[in-house]
Short mmCIF file of N, CA and C in Angstrom, two decimals:
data_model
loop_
_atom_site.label_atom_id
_atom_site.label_comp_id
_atom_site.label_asym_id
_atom_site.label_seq_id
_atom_site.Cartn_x
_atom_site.Cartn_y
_atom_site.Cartn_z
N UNK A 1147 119.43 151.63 39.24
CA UNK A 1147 119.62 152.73 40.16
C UNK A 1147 118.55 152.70 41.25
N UNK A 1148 118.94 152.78 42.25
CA UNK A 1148 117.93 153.04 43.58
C UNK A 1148 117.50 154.42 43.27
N UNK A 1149 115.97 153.89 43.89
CA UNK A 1149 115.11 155.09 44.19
C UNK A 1149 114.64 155.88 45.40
N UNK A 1150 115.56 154.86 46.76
CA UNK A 1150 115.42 155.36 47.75
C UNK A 1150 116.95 155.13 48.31
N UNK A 1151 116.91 156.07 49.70
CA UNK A 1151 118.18 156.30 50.43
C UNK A 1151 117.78 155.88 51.64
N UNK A 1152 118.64 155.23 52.52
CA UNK A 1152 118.68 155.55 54.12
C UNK A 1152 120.03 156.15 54.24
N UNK A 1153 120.06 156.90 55.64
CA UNK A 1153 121.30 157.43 56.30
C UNK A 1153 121.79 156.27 57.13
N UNK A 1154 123.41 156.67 57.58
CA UNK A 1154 124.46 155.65 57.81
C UNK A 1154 124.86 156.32 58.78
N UNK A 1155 125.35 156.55 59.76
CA UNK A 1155 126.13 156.85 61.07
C UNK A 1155 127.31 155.77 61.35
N UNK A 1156 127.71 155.16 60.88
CA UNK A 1156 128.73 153.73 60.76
C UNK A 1156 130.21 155.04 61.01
N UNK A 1157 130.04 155.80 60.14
CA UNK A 1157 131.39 156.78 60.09
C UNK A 1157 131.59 157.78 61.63
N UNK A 1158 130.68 158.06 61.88
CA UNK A 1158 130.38 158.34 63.04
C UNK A 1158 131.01 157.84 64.06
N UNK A 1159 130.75 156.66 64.33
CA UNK A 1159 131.38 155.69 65.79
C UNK A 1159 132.43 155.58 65.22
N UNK A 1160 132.68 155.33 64.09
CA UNK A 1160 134.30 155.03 63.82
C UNK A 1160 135.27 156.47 64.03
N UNK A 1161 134.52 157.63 63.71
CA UNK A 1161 135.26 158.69 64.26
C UNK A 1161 135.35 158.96 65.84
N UNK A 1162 134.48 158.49 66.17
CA UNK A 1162 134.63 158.91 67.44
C UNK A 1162 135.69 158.24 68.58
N UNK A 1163 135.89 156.69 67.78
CA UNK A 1163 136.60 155.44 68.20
C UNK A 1163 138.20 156.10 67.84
N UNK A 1164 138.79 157.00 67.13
CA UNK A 1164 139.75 157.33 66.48
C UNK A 1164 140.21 158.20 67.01
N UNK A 1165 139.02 159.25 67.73
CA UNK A 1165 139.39 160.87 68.27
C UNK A 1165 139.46 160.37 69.72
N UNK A 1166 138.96 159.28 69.85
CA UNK A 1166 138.83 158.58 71.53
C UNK A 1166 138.25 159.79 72.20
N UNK A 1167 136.93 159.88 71.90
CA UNK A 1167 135.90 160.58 72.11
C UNK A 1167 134.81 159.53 72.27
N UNK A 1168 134.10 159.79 73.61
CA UNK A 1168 133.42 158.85 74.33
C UNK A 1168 131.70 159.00 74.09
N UNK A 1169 130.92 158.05 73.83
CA UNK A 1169 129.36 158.27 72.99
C UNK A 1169 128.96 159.76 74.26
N UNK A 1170 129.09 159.08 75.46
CA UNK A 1170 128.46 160.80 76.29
C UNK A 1170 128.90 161.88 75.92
N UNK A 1171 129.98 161.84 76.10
CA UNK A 1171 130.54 163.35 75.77
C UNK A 1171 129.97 163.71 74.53
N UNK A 1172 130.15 163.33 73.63
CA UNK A 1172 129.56 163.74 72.24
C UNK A 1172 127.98 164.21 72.68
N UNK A 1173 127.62 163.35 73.12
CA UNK A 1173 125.99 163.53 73.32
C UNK A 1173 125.80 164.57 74.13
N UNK A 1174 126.46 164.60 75.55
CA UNK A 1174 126.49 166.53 76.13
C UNK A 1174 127.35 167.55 75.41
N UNK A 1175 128.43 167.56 74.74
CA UNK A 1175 128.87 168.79 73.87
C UNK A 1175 128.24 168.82 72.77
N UNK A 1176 127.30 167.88 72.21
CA UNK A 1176 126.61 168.56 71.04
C UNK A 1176 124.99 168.36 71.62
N UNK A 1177 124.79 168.29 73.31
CA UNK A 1177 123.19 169.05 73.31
C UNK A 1177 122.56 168.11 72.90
N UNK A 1178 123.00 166.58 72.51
CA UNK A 1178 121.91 165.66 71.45
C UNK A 1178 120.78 165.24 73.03
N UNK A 1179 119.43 164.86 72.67
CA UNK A 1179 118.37 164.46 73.36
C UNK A 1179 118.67 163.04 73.42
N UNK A 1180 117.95 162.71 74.16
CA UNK A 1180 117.81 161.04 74.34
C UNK A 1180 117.56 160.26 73.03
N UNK A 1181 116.06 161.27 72.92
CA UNK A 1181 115.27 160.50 71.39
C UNK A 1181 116.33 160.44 70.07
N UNK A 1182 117.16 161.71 69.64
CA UNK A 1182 117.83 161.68 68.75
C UNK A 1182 119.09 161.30 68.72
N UNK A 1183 119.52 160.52 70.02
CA UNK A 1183 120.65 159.87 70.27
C UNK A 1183 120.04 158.63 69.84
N UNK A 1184 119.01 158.08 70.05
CA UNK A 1184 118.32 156.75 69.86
C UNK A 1184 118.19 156.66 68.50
N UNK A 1185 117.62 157.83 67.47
CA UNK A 1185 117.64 157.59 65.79
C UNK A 1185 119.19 157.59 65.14
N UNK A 1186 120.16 158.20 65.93
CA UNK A 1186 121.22 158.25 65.61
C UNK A 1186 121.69 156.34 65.94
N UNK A 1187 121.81 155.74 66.92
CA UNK A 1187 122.23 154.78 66.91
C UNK A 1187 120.94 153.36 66.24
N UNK A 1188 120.01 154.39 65.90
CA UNK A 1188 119.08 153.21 64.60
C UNK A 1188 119.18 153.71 63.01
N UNK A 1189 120.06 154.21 62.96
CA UNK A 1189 120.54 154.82 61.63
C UNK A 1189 119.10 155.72 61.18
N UNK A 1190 118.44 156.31 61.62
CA UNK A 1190 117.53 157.36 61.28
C UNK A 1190 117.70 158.48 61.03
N UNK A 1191 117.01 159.05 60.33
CA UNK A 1191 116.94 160.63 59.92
C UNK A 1191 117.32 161.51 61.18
N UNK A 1192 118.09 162.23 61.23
CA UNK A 1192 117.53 163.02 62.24
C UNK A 1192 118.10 165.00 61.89
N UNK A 1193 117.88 165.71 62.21
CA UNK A 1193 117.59 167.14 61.92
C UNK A 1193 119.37 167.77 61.30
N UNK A 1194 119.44 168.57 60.53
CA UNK A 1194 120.30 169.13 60.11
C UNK A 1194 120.70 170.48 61.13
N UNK A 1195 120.04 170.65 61.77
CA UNK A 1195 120.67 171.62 63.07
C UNK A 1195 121.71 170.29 64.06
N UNK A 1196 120.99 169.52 64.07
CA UNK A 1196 121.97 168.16 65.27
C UNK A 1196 123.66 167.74 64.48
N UNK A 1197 123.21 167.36 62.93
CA UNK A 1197 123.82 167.10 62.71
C UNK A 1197 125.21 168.35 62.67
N UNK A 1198 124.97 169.57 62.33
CA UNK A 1198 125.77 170.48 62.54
C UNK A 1198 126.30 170.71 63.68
N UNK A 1199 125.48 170.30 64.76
CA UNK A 1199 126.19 170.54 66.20
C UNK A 1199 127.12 169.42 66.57
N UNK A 1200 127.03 168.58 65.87
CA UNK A 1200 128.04 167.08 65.84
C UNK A 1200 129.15 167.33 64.99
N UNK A 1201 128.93 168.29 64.57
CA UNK A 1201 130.02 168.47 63.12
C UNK A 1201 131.25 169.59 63.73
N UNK A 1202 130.57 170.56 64.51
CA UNK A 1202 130.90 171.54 65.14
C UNK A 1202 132.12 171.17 66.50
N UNK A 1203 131.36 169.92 67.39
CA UNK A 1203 132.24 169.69 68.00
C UNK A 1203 133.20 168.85 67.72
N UNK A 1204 133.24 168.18 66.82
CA UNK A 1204 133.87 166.96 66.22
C UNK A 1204 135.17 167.96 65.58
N UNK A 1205 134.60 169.14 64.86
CA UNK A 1205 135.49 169.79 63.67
C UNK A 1205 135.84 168.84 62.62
N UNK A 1206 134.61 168.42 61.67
CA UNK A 1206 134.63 168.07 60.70
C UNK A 1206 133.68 168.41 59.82
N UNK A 1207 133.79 167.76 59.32
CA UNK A 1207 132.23 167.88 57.86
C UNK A 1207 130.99 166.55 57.87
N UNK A 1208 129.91 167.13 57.59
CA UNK A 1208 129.15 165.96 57.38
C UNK A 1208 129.33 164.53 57.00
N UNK A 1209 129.92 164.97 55.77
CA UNK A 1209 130.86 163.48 55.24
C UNK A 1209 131.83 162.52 55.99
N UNK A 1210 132.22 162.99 57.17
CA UNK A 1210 133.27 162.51 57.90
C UNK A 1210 132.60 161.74 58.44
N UNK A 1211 130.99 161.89 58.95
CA UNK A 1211 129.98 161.18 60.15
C UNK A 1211 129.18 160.34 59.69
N UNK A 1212 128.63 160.62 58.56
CA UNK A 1212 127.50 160.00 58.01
C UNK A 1212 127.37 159.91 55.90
N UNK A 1213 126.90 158.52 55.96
CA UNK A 1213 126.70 158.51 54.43
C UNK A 1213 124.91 158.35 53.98
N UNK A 1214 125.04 158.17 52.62
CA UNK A 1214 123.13 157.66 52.29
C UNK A 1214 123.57 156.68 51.54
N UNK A 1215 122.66 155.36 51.79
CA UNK A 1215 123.22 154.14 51.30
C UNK A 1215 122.20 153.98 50.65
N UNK A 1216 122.13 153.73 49.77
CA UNK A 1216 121.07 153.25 48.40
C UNK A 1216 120.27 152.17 49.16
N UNK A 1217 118.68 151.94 48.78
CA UNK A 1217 117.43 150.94 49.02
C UNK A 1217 117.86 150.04 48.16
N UNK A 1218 117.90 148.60 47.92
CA UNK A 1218 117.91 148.25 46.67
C UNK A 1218 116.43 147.20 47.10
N UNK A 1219 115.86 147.52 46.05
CA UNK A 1219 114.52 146.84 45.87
C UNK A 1219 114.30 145.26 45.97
#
């Protein structure tokens, strides 16, 4: 069993590729910054207020955008 996680955004672009919803737009209707557009496309952590505002305009759930993929040692 892994003892560590990273986050995944892979589900993300693929939703967005599906809703034919364009990386800007997403990034001005959910308010995202430069910097946390940049951890978002380096698969990084980034804040549970962002991620809700991505969720919000999307009208989905967390799960739809993003997974945690196991470290394996």
């Amino acid at each position: 069993m892994a003892d560590k996680m990273n986050v995944n955004y892979t589900k993300l672009w693929k939703f967005l590729l599906d809703k034919k919803v364009k990386k800007t737009e997403l990034k001005e209707a959910a308010r995202i910054s430069p910097g946390t557009y940049t951890k978002l496309n380096n698969d990084e952590y980034i804040s549970l207020e962002v991620l809700s505002r991505i969720c919000l305009v999307l009208d989905c759930n967390i799960g739809d955008i993003m997974e945690f993929v196991p470290i394996e040692d």
